Coordinates of C-alpha atoms in Angstrom, one line a residue:
X1 CA 18.9 -83.0 179.6
X2 CA 15.6 -82.5 180.3
X3 CA 14.2 -78.5 179.7
X4 CA 10.9 -77.3 181.2
X5 CA 9.5 -74.8 179.0
X6 CA 6.8 -72.6 181.0
X7 CA 4.8 -70.3 178.0
X8 CA 5.4 -72.8 176.1
X9 CA 2.5 -71.3 173.6
X10 CA 4.1 -67.3 174.0
X11 CA 4.9 -65.6 171.9
X12 CA 8.4 -67.0 172.6
X13 CA 8.3 -69.5 175.0
X14 CA 6.6 -70.8 171.7
X15 CA 9.9 -71.0 169.9
X16 CA 11.8 -72.3 172.6
X17 CA 9.8 -74.8 171.9
X18 CA 11.0 -75.4 168.3
X19 CA 14.5 -74.6 168.7
X20 CA 15.2 -77.1 171.7
X21 CA 13.8 -79.8 169.6
X22 CA 15.5 -79.0 166.6
X23 CA 19.0 -78.6 168.9
X24 CA 17.9 -82.6 170.1
X25 CA 17.4 -81.7 173.8
X26 CA 14.4 -83.4 174.9
X27 CA 11.3 -80.6 176.2
X28 CA 8.6 -80.9 178.5
X29 CA 6.3 -77.7 177.3
X30 CA 4.4 -76.5 179.7
X31 CA 0.2 -75.0 178.1
X32 CA -3.1 -75.5 180.1
X33 CA -4.4 -76.7 176.8
X34 CA -3.0 -79.1 174.9
X35 CA -5.3 -79.1 171.7
X36 CA -5.8 -76.0 170.9
X37 CA -2.0 -75.4 171.8
X38 CA -1.1 -77.9 168.4
X39 CA 2.2 -78.0 170.2
X40 CA 5.6 -80.3 167.9
X41 CA 3.7 -84.3 168.3
X42 CA 8.5 -84.3 169.6
X43 CA 7.6 -82.1 172.8
X44 CA 6.1 -83.8 175.8
X45 CA 3.1 -81.9 176.0
X46 CA 1.9 -81.9 179.9
X47 CA -0.7 -79.7 181.2
X48 CA -0.5 -77.0 183.6
X49 CA 0.2 -72.9 184.4
X50 CA 3.2 -71.1 186.1
X51 CA -0.2 -68.3 187.7
X52 CA -0.9 -72.5 189.4
X53 CA 2.5 -73.3 190.5
X54 CA 1.5 -76.6 191.4
X55 CA 0.7 -77.4 188.4
X56 CA 3.9 -77.5 188.0
X57 CA 5.4 -80.7 186.3
X58 CA 8.8 -80.9 187.7
X59 CA 9.8 -84.1 188.4
X60 CA 12.8 -85.4 186.2
X61 CA 13.4 -81.7 185.2
X62 CA 17.1 -81.2 184.9
X63 CA 16.7 -76.9 183.1
X64 CA 14.0 -74.3 183.0
X65 CA 12.7 -72.0 180.2
X66 CA 11.4 -69.4 182.9
X67 CA 8.8 -66.4 181.3
X68 CA 8.4 -63.6 183.2
X69 CA 4.5 -64.0 186.5
X70 CA 6.0 -62.0 189.2
X71 CA 3.1 -62.4 191.1
X72 CA 4.2 -66.3 191.0
X73 CA 7.7 -66.6 191.2
X74 CA 8.7 -67.3 194.7
X75 CA 6.3 -70.4 194.9
X76 CA 7.9 -72.2 190.9
X77 CA 11.5 -70.8 193.0
X78 CA 11.0 -72.9 196.3
X79 CA 9.6 -76.0 194.2
X80 CA 11.5 -75.9 191.1
X81 CA 14.2 -76.1 194.7
X82 CA 12.2 -78.8 196.4
X83 CA 12.5 -80.4 193.0
X84 CA 16.6 -80.9 192.7
X85 CA 16.2 -78.2 189.6
X86 CA 19.8 -75.8 189.9
X87 CA 19.4 -74.4 186.0
X88 CA 17.1 -71.4 185.0
X89 CA 16.7 -69.1 182.1
X90 CA 14.6 -66.6 182.3
X91 CA 12.8 -64.5 180.6
X92 CA 13.4 -60.3 181.7
X93 CA 13.3 -57.2 179.9
X94 CA 15.5 -53.7 179.0
X95 CA 13.8 -52.3 180.9
X96 CA 14.3 -53.4 184.4
X97 CA 16.0 -50.6 186.9
X98 CA 14.3 -47.4 184.8
X99 CA 12.4 -47.2 188.1
X100 CA 9.2 -45.7 186.1
X101 CA 6.0 -46.5 188.5
X102 CA 4.8 -47.9 185.1
X103 CA 7.7 -50.1 184.2
X104 CA 7.6 -54.1 182.9
X105 CA 11.1 -53.7 184.6
X106 CA 9.3 -53.6 187.9
X107 CA 7.7 -57.3 187.1
X108 CA 10.9 -58.4 184.9
X109 CA 13.2 -56.9 188.3
X110 CA 11.6 -58.8 190.9
X111 CA 11.4 -61.9 188.8
X112 CA 15.1 -61.4 188.7
X113 CA 16.1 -60.7 192.6
X114 CA 13.3 -64.2 193.6
X115 CA 15.4 -66.5 191.0
X116 CA 18.9 -64.6 191.8
X117 CA 18.1 -65.4 195.7
X118 CA 17.0 -68.5 195.4
X119 CA 20.1 -69.9 194.6
X120 CA 19.7 -71.6 190.9
X121 CA 22.0 -71.9 188.3
X122 CA 21.1 -68.6 187.0
X123 CA 21.4 -66.3 183.8
X124 CA 18.8 -63.5 182.9
X125 CA 18.0 -61.7 179.6
X126 CA 16.6 -58.9 178.4
X127 CA 15.5 -57.9 175.3
X128 CA 14.4 -54.4 174.0
X129 CA 11.6 -53.2 172.7
X130 CA 10.7 -56.5 170.1
X131 CA 9.7 -56.1 166.7
X132 CA 6.0 -57.8 166.9
X133 CA 5.0 -55.1 168.5
X134 CA 4.3 -53.0 164.3
X135 CA 1.7 -55.7 164.5
X136 CA -0.4 -53.3 166.4
X137 CA 0.1 -51.3 163.4
X138 CA -1.8 -53.9 160.5
X139 CA -4.5 -52.3 160.4
X140 CA -2.8 -48.0 159.8
X141 CA -0.5 -50.3 157.0
X142 CA -2.9 -51.7 155.0
X143 CA -4.9 -48.1 155.3
X144 CA -2.2 -47.0 153.6
X145 CA -0.6 -44.3 156.6
X146 CA 0.6 -45.2 160.1
X147 CA 0.1 -42.4 162.7
X148 CA 1.6 -41.7 165.6
X149 CA 3.9 -39.8 168.7
X150 CA 7.2 -39.6 168.7
X151 CA 8.5 -39.7 164.4
X152 CA 12.1 -40.4 165.5
X153 CA 13.0 -42.1 168.3
X154 CA 15.5 -44.8 167.4
X155 CA 15.2 -47.5 168.9
X156 CA 16.9 -51.3 168.4
X157 CA 13.7 -54.0 168.3
X158 CA 14.1 -57.5 168.2
X159 CA 13.0 -60.3 166.1
X160 CA 11.6 -62.4 168.3
X161 CA 12.6 -65.8 166.5
X162 CA 16.7 -64.2 168.6
X163 CA 15.7 -64.6 171.3
X164 CA 14.1 -68.4 171.3
X165 CA 17.8 -68.6 169.7
X166 CA 19.5 -67.5 172.0
X167 CA 17.1 -68.6 174.5
X168 CA 17.8 -72.0 173.3
X169 CA 22.3 -71.7 173.5
X170 CA 22.6 -71.0 176.8
X171 CA 19.4 -73.3 177.5
X172 CA 22.4 -76.2 176.2
X173 CA 25.1 -74.0 176.4
X174 CA 28.0 -74.0 179.5
X175 CA 29.4 -70.5 179.6
X176 CA 26.0 -69.0 181.0
X177 CA 25.5 -69.2 184.1
X178 CA 25.4 -66.2 186.4
X179 CA 25.4 -64.1 183.0
X180 CA 22.5 -61.1 182.1
X181 CA 23.2 -60.6 178.6
X182 CA 20.9 -57.4 176.9
X183 CA 19.3 -58.5 174.0
X184 CA 18.2 -55.9 171.2
X185 CA 18.4 -56.6 166.8
X186 CA 21.9 -55.7 164.6
X187 CA 20.9 -52.0 164.1
X188 CA 19.3 -48.8 165.4
X189 CA 16.2 -47.7 163.6
X190 CA 13.1 -45.0 164.1
X191 CA 9.4 -45.6 163.8
X192 CA 9.9 -42.6 161.2
X193 CA 12.6 -45.7 159.6
X194 CA 10.5 -48.3 160.1
X195 CA 7.4 -46.8 157.7
X196 CA 9.6 -46.5 154.9
X197 CA 11.1 -50.2 155.6
X198 CA 7.6 -51.5 155.6
X199 CA 6.7 -48.7 152.3
X200 CA 10.2 -50.5 150.1
X201 CA 9.4 -54.2 151.1
X202 CA 5.5 -54.3 150.9
X203 CA 5.8 -52.6 147.4
X204 CA 3.1 -50.1 148.5
X205 CA 3.2 -46.3 149.8
X206 CA 2.0 -45.9 153.6
X207 CA 2.1 -42.4 154.8
X208 CA 3.9 -41.4 157.4
X209 CA 1.2 -38.5 160.3
X210 CA 3.0 -37.8 163.5
X211 CA 0.8 -37.0 165.8
X212 CA 1.1 -35.1 169.0
X213 CA 2.2 -37.4 172.5
X214 CA -1.2 -36.1 174.2
X215 CA -3.5 -37.5 170.7
X216 CA -1.6 -40.5 171.2
X217 CA -2.0 -40.7 175.1
X218 CA -5.7 -40.9 174.5
X219 CA -5.3 -43.4 172.3
X220 CA -3.7 -45.2 174.1
X221 CA -5.9 -45.0 177.4
X222 CA -8.3 -44.8 175.2
X223 CA -7.8 -48.9 173.9
X224 CA -7.2 -49.6 177.6
X225 CA -3.7 -49.1 178.1
X226 CA -3.2 -48.1 182.4
X227 CA -2.5 -44.1 181.7
X228 CA 0.9 -45.8 183.9
X229 CA 2.4 -47.8 182.1
X230 CA 0.2 -45.5 178.8
X231 CA 3.4 -42.6 180.3
X232 CA 6.3 -44.3 180.7
X233 CA 6.0 -45.7 176.6
X234 CA 5.7 -42.5 175.6
X235 CA 8.8 -41.3 178.1
X236 CA 10.7 -44.1 176.7
X237 CA 9.9 -42.9 173.0
X238 CA 10.8 -39.2 173.8
X239 CA 13.6 -40.3 175.4
X240 CA 15.5 -42.1 172.5
X241 CA 14.9 -39.2 170.5
X242 CA 18.4 -37.6 173.3
X243 CA 19.1 -40.5 172.8
X244 CA 19.1 -42.6 170.6
X245 CA 19.3 -46.9 171.0
X246 CA 22.7 -48.5 169.8
X247 CA 22.4 -52.5 169.0
X248 CA 24.5 -54.3 171.3
X249 CA 25.9 -57.3 169.2
X250 CA 25.1 -59.1 171.8
X251 CA 22.4 -61.6 169.8
X252 CA 25.6 -62.3 167.2
X253 CA 28.0 -62.9 169.3
X254 CA 26.5 -65.2 170.9
X255 CA 24.9 -67.1 168.1
X256 CA 28.0 -66.4 165.4
X257 CA 25.6 -65.3 163.1
X258 CA 23.7 -62.1 161.4
X259 CA 20.4 -60.6 163.8
X260 CA 17.5 -60.6 162.0
X261 CA 17.0 -56.9 160.4
X262 CA 13.6 -55.2 160.5
X263 CA 13.1 -55.3 156.2
X264 CA 13.9 -59.1 157.0
X265 CA 10.9 -59.7 159.6
X266 CA 9.0 -57.5 157.4
X267 CA 9.5 -60.0 154.8
X268 CA 8.9 -62.6 156.7
X269 CA 5.0 -61.1 157.9
X270 CA 4.3 -59.5 154.0
X271 CA 0.3 -61.6 154.9
X272 CA 0.1 -60.0 157.6
X273 CA 0.1 -56.7 156.1
X274 CA -1.6 -57.4 153.0

């Protein structure tokens, strides 16, 4: 069995490569720059990009881990169908269907529709917020103060490694065709709680300062984030004040182990905040 991993140097795809190789699967890893990619020697490293579907090496592929790229997904589907590929596991997001014009769910939803309509044996993975988003706080953590809006917004952040492990599991085992899995971390935690966890695990004082919505919005827009996307993110925080997220338990069910906690993630990424 050969599995093509698109986005093989991406934040999730790179970990999917490792998970599949550990499972003893033949991996074809897609990258635009093999030398810089530094992928494991056990993987078959090939040059290509989802952004240019004609470069995709699909011959001899049994299944695909599909990174989300709405702009070219329909052409990918055409080429994969012509190549006889039946199985596609697509990375999507829990924001699918929320309807906000700035939502990431619009792109994820377009990918899901294209893959479903193409007739593949599909599985969709819909993780929520990533623990890795906290890396954006690294400078503030080092300075001893994290300033953000909606400190009591409560979400269920997930470790990228758990997403990759689920992807590898559903690619290599039976019973997942036609399933949509909403993935979360094992605990609900507020932004303020994340700062407290960083303080505890890192063993340093980190103050929390709450920004107003307008202050946060101006900051992110100043960083170049599109205004519609900023409003969608802030609306999401506000929603979790009213309706705190709760863990879905899907990671634990599929992997047979506990998902990575936020404290464990911080410990594993200690050097980033040092």
